[in-house]
XYZ file of C-alpha atoms in Angstrom:
376
model
C 16.290 46.280 20.321
C 13.366 45.182 18.589
C 15.926 43.932 15.781
C 18.371 41.496 18.910
C 18.106 37.879 17.459
C 15.214 35.760 19.695
C 13.458 39.541 20.943
C 9.324 39.281 20.227
C 8.654 43.077 18.744
C 5.427 44.455 19.454
C 7.314 47.191 18.648
C 7.218 47.289 15.295
C 5.151 48.635 12.837
C 6.410 47.126 10.049
C 4.244 45.566 7.321
C 4.273 42.470 6.730
C 5.298 41.518 3.317
C 5.279 37.524 2.773
C 2.531 37.938 0.057
C 3.962 40.972 -1.918
C 4.184 38.859 -5.798
C 7.644 38.801 -5.650
C 7.978 37.370 -8.888
C 5.881 39.978 -10.892
C 7.748 42.617 -8.714
C 11.444 41.654 -10.340
C 9.683 41.390 -13.840
C 8.968 44.714 -14.571
C 11.611 45.979 -12.511
C 13.300 44.497 -15.358
C 11.310 45.869 -17.889
C 12.014 49.552 -16.522
C 15.534 48.479 -15.811
C 15.926 46.948 -20.294
C 13.001 49.019 -21.375
C 12.833 52.594 -19.657
C 16.095 52.644 -18.045
C 17.662 55.738 -19.014
C 14.090 57.510 -17.421
C 14.079 56.124 -14.507
C 17.697 56.040 -13.410
C 17.385 59.596 -13.956
C 16.149 63.230 -11.902
C 12.453 63.844 -12.443
C 9.661 65.595 -12.118
C 9.673 67.624 -8.357
C 6.328 66.213 -7.121
C 6.173 63.316 -9.261
C 5.585 61.211 -11.868
C 2.123 61.437 -14.045
C 2.040 57.889 -14.018
C 2.069 57.526 -10.710
C -0.011 60.250 -9.505
C -2.884 58.871 -11.510
C -2.670 55.659 -10.147
C -3.001 57.076 -6.980
C -5.751 59.087 -8.391
C -7.816 55.738 -8.999
C -6.378 54.430 -5.336
C -8.255 57.862 -3.617
C -11.829 57.488 -4.892
C -11.918 53.824 -2.626
C -11.553 56.355 0.101
C -14.479 58.784 -2.028
C -12.272 60.992 -3.229
C -13.602 61.705 -6.003
C -12.398 64.989 -8.010
C -8.276 64.848 -6.814
C -6.552 67.016 -9.432
C -2.569 66.033 -10.772
C -1.195 69.832 -9.411
C -2.905 69.061 -6.223
C -0.942 65.973 -4.875
C 3.083 65.949 -4.482
C 4.499 62.452 -4.392
C 7.162 62.254 -1.686
C 9.533 60.079 0.309
C 7.067 58.279 2.173
C 3.986 60.315 4.033
C 6.616 61.087 6.462
C 8.381 63.707 3.919
C 4.696 65.638 3.502
C 4.367 66.056 7.249
C 7.601 66.989 7.372
C 7.537 69.864 4.562
C 3.497 70.684 5.300
C 4.675 71.744 8.970
C 7.520 73.260 7.663
C 6.122 74.824 5.232
C 2.875 76.286 8.052
C 4.119 76.210 11.176
C 6.192 79.866 12.892
C 7.499 78.661 16.488
C 4.676 78.219 19.192
C 2.163 77.517 16.976
C -0.619 75.503 18.214
C -0.941 71.444 16.433
C -4.000 69.709 17.691
C -3.461 65.927 18.270
C -5.202 63.248 19.022
C -4.494 62.424 22.928
C -2.335 60.432 22.016
C -0.957 60.143 18.688
C 1.720 59.179 16.219
C 5.316 59.104 17.456
C 6.650 60.037 14.776
C 4.709 63.124 13.851
C 5.260 64.936 17.190
C 8.857 64.389 16.819
C 8.294 66.863 12.950
C 6.148 69.310 15.178
C 8.451 69.192 18.613
C 11.684 69.779 16.446
C 9.453 72.571 14.450
C 9.403 74.263 17.945
C 5.089 74.016 17.384
C 3.215 73.296 20.578
C 1.561 70.127 20.413
C -2.365 70.696 22.852
C -3.347 67.120 22.989
C -7.432 66.194 22.654
C -9.340 63.599 24.021
C -9.660 60.857 22.419
C -11.874 57.348 23.005
C -11.533 54.145 21.975
C -13.871 55.603 18.609
C -11.069 57.999 18.406
C -11.031 61.728 18.856
C -13.995 63.264 21.281
C -15.688 66.216 18.669
C -16.335 67.836 22.082
C -13.333 67.537 23.324
C -12.436 69.217 20.398
C -14.417 72.055 20.416
C -13.766 72.358 24.122
C -10.264 73.175 23.615
C -10.493 74.769 20.252
C -12.281 77.482 22.612
C -10.331 77.481 25.778
C -7.099 78.381 22.727
C -8.861 81.220 21.063
C -9.588 82.883 24.598
C -6.328 83.052 25.746
C -4.886 84.049 22.085
C -2.658 81.902 20.608
C -3.073 80.669 17.524
C -4.431 76.948 16.532
C -2.966 76.239 13.088
C -4.337 72.560 11.847
C -5.901 69.492 13.063
C -3.319 66.448 12.549
C -5.394 63.640 13.420
C -5.565 60.090 11.966
C -9.035 59.042 11.854
C -9.306 55.332 11.084
C -7.018 53.244 11.896
C -5.423 54.856 14.381
C -1.612 54.889 15.180
C -1.005 54.109 18.261
C -4.622 53.277 20.043
C -6.212 51.757 15.964
C -9.342 53.004 16.348
C -11.756 53.667 13.834
C -14.129 56.884 14.224
C -17.043 57.075 13.013
C -18.916 58.904 10.119
C -20.721 61.111 12.489
C -17.698 61.949 14.479
C -15.844 62.447 11.095
C -18.357 65.348 9.996
C -18.316 66.520 13.505
C -14.832 67.205 13.386
C -15.060 68.707 9.778
C -17.956 71.268 11.314
C -16.939 72.628 14.414
C -12.587 72.684 12.332
C -14.559 74.727 9.683
C -16.909 76.960 12.076
C -13.314 78.342 13.495
C -10.952 78.334 10.213
C -8.692 75.340 11.466
C -7.026 73.060 9.045
C -6.851 69.864 8.755
C -3.628 67.277 8.108
C -6.185 63.931 7.882
C -2.618 60.978 7.884
C -4.122 57.397 6.727
C -1.679 55.069 5.652
C -4.062 52.366 7.553
C -7.227 53.475 5.717
C -6.726 49.799 3.320
C -6.227 48.340 6.022
C -9.859 47.163 7.754
C -9.579 43.546 8.312
C -13.337 42.377 7.414
C -11.808 45.245 3.551
C -14.226 48.004 5.538
C -13.362 51.081 4.484
C -13.729 54.811 5.635
C -14.547 57.676 3.643
C -11.815 59.923 3.506
C -12.582 63.978 5.690
C -11.112 64.868 2.067
C -13.717 63.742 0.572
C -15.928 65.789 1.835
C -14.225 68.848 2.022
C -11.234 69.944 -0.512
C -9.296 71.754 2.583
C -8.257 69.493 4.022
C -4.504 68.030 3.311
C -3.905 63.724 3.068
C -0.998 62.314 3.427
C -1.010 59.037 1.842
C 1.310 56.257 1.948
C 2.541 52.895 0.251
C 4.746 52.253 2.486
C 1.660 49.784 5.117
C -0.116 48.577 2.225
C 3.204 47.933 -0.530
C 6.307 47.929 0.462
C 8.390 50.663 2.765
C 11.584 50.234 1.279
C 10.663 51.690 -1.874
C 9.605 54.454 0.713
C 7.052 56.544 -1.887
C 3.919 58.513 -0.346
C 1.978 60.888 -1.474
C 0.216 64.498 -0.127
C -3.150 65.815 -2.010
C -3.828 69.431 -1.009
C -5.225 72.088 -1.119
C -5.351 74.075 -4.359
C -3.791 76.745 -2.272
C -1.197 75.253 -0.385
C -0.209 72.469 -3.485
C 2.466 75.570 -4.955
C 4.102 75.368 -1.865
C 3.907 72.550 -0.342
C 6.085 71.468 -4.071
C 8.087 74.064 -4.167
C 9.326 73.395 -0.541
C 9.246 69.089 -1.186
C 11.260 70.541 -4.616
C 14.253 72.044 -1.802
C 13.893 68.723 0.349
C 14.878 66.520 -1.946
C 14.898 67.967 -5.366
C 12.023 65.250 -6.935
C 11.423 61.332 -5.326
C 12.993 58.858 -7.152
C 11.670 57.916 -10.069
C 12.449 54.670 -9.771
C 10.628 53.802 -7.216
C 7.462 55.860 -8.133
C 7.660 53.939 -11.727
C 7.274 50.583 -9.914
C 4.528 51.797 -7.423
C 2.890 52.791 -10.217
C 3.693 49.111 -12.541
C 2.481 46.881 -9.492
C -0.380 49.104 -8.947
C -1.514 48.951 -13.019
C -0.044 45.106 -14.033
C -0.634 43.173 -10.562
C -4.085 41.659 -8.411
C -2.781 44.589 -5.756
C -6.644 44.352 -4.314
C -6.063 40.853 -3.979
C -2.435 40.934 -2.030
C -4.171 43.551 0.405
C -6.941 41.270 0.931
C -4.388 38.610 2.085
C -2.943 40.815 3.970
C -5.988 41.761 6.028
C -7.212 38.618 6.549
C -3.710 38.182 7.875
C -3.533 40.740 10.452
C -6.872 40.421 11.425
C -6.283 37.144 12.499
C -2.437 38.465 14.632
C -5.505 41.425 15.500
C -7.303 38.133 17.068
C -4.291 36.281 18.533
C -2.970 39.455 20.931
C -6.906 40.131 21.864
C -7.285 36.036 23.134
C -4.415 35.622 24.916
C -5.160 39.548 26.738
C -8.928 38.170 27.582
C -7.428 35.067 29.196
C -4.210 36.222 31.389
C -4.937 40.544 31.494
C -5.241 41.167 35.267
C -7.846 42.943 36.525
C -7.765 46.754 35.689
C -6.504 47.216 32.787
C -8.047 47.944 29.967
C -7.286 48.135 25.947
C -8.492 48.903 22.868
C -10.073 45.979 20.659
C -8.766 47.053 16.346
C -10.783 46.119 13.656
C -8.037 47.126 11.037
C -4.592 48.798 11.095
C -1.946 47.280 13.020
C -1.680 48.338 16.745
C -3.784 48.515 20.457
C -3.474 50.735 23.278
C -2.689 49.667 26.736
C -4.301 51.745 29.780
C -2.499 49.858 33.184
C -3.840 50.738 36.535
C -1.589 54.069 37.559
C 0.570 52.174 39.636
C 2.305 50.564 36.818
C 5.268 52.271 35.542
C 5.031 51.198 31.526
C 8.366 52.446 31.243
C 10.248 50.099 33.951
C 6.993 47.304 32.629
C 8.647 47.673 28.985
C 12.929 47.205 30.873
C 11.665 43.754 32.944
C 9.652 42.132 29.663
C 12.600 43.725 27.900
C 14.906 40.830 30.025
C 12.023 37.486 29.318
C 13.256 38.597 25.398
C 9.736 41.042 25.245
C 9.535 44.422 23.794
C 6.548 47.069 22.998
C 6.437 51.148 23.264
C 5.950 52.531 26.070
C 3.226 55.341 26.079
C 5.409 58.398 26.593
C 6.301 58.269 22.824
C 3.054 59.278 21.696
C 3.128 62.237 23.544
C 4.351 65.556 23.814
C 3.669 66.785 27.644
C 4.582 64.463 30.009
C 1.298 62.336 29.557
C 1.825 58.050 28.932
C 3.596 56.359 31.795
C 0.651 53.912 32.631
C -0.036 53.317 29.091
C 1.542 51.198 26.538
C 1.328 50.538 21.836
C 1.807 46.730 20.857
C 1.568 46.527 17.013
C 1.086 42.849 15.342
C 1.354 43.703 12.004
C 5.225 41.917 12.257
C 5.233 38.834 15.134
C 3.897 35.658 14.062
C 0.915 34.046 15.456
C 2.788 32.148 17.968
C 4.893 34.662 18.691
C 1.764 37.363 19.442
C 0.819 34.296 22.101
C 4.042 33.793 23.572
C 5.009 37.915 23.181
C 1.216 38.987 24.810
C 1.613 35.693 27.829
C 5.145 37.224 28.799
C 3.648 40.617 28.457
C 0.197 39.368 30.634
C 2.587 37.810 33.363
C 4.870 40.786 33.962
C 2.002 42.635 34.196
C 0.436 40.921 36.668
C 3.932 41.015 38.677
C 3.931 44.749 38.496
C 0.739 45.272 39.899
C 1.262 42.792 43.544
C 4.124 44.264 43.588
């Protein structure tokens, strides 16, 4: 639906690619094929190339991770693959996975496919609420239920767009450590703060955190390259599961990413994207501030791709979406981000891909349809 010609899509999580140095990437690609073609077109190491792992280690230092070891990195076909592998290794049917309310729909699909019980933990405009986490853990323990891990996106969360403050990150780690709960930290948006702000990764302060990284949002999703930084106790078995799933990630894709990081000014490109996404987010906020009816709230992201909207209880987000589609705008109803039926009065709006002009037009259409739904 979001690909329909003329449709303004607030549903897609597709990054903007217009600032990529295509000429440099073409040169890198030609060099790889002419000089290393037999290598990059062949099978490779099951957990990734040493070249890319070295670049990943340097990149993670930007988020405070100073002690990553190559043997604990598993390069995956996007971070979604890493999450799937982790779930296959750790989860038995009926095991509990804790996740923010709301949380990334792709993760919810992985967890429900593994027959896990996802228990959502309360969140607000600053992300996961530690007091809610502690309360939920106590209740589950009293019921004798087995919690396998906490899944969280602390930096510019999907779908909420929220940034968890350092104090909360520390408290969440303390709660999980005290209750022997593994943390899975998904961080595809961590370097996409509009003002260049970068949150300290939870993995930076705890080697027992599983860190999921991706080049899809900060570089190019079509290459399908991500990684998992695992605790040493898990890295071998995760590597074996990765090999069973895909044999090895694309050597060509890995080496293209590694050469991009090594030979281009990728951080300057990243700064262009930060500015661009910041302007698009502001365009969305400006229209919402002017046209949204009373009784509606939304998050004001400082990075990432998304804003989360809470509607009046009289408005069903799916029905609102159908109305908007008829008028040329699509977004994602909130139920996609829960596993327990919640979200009927919530919605995710993404601002990463539409132009500022389309954002203003689409947001006004959204607000007008919402006003009509409220008035009945």
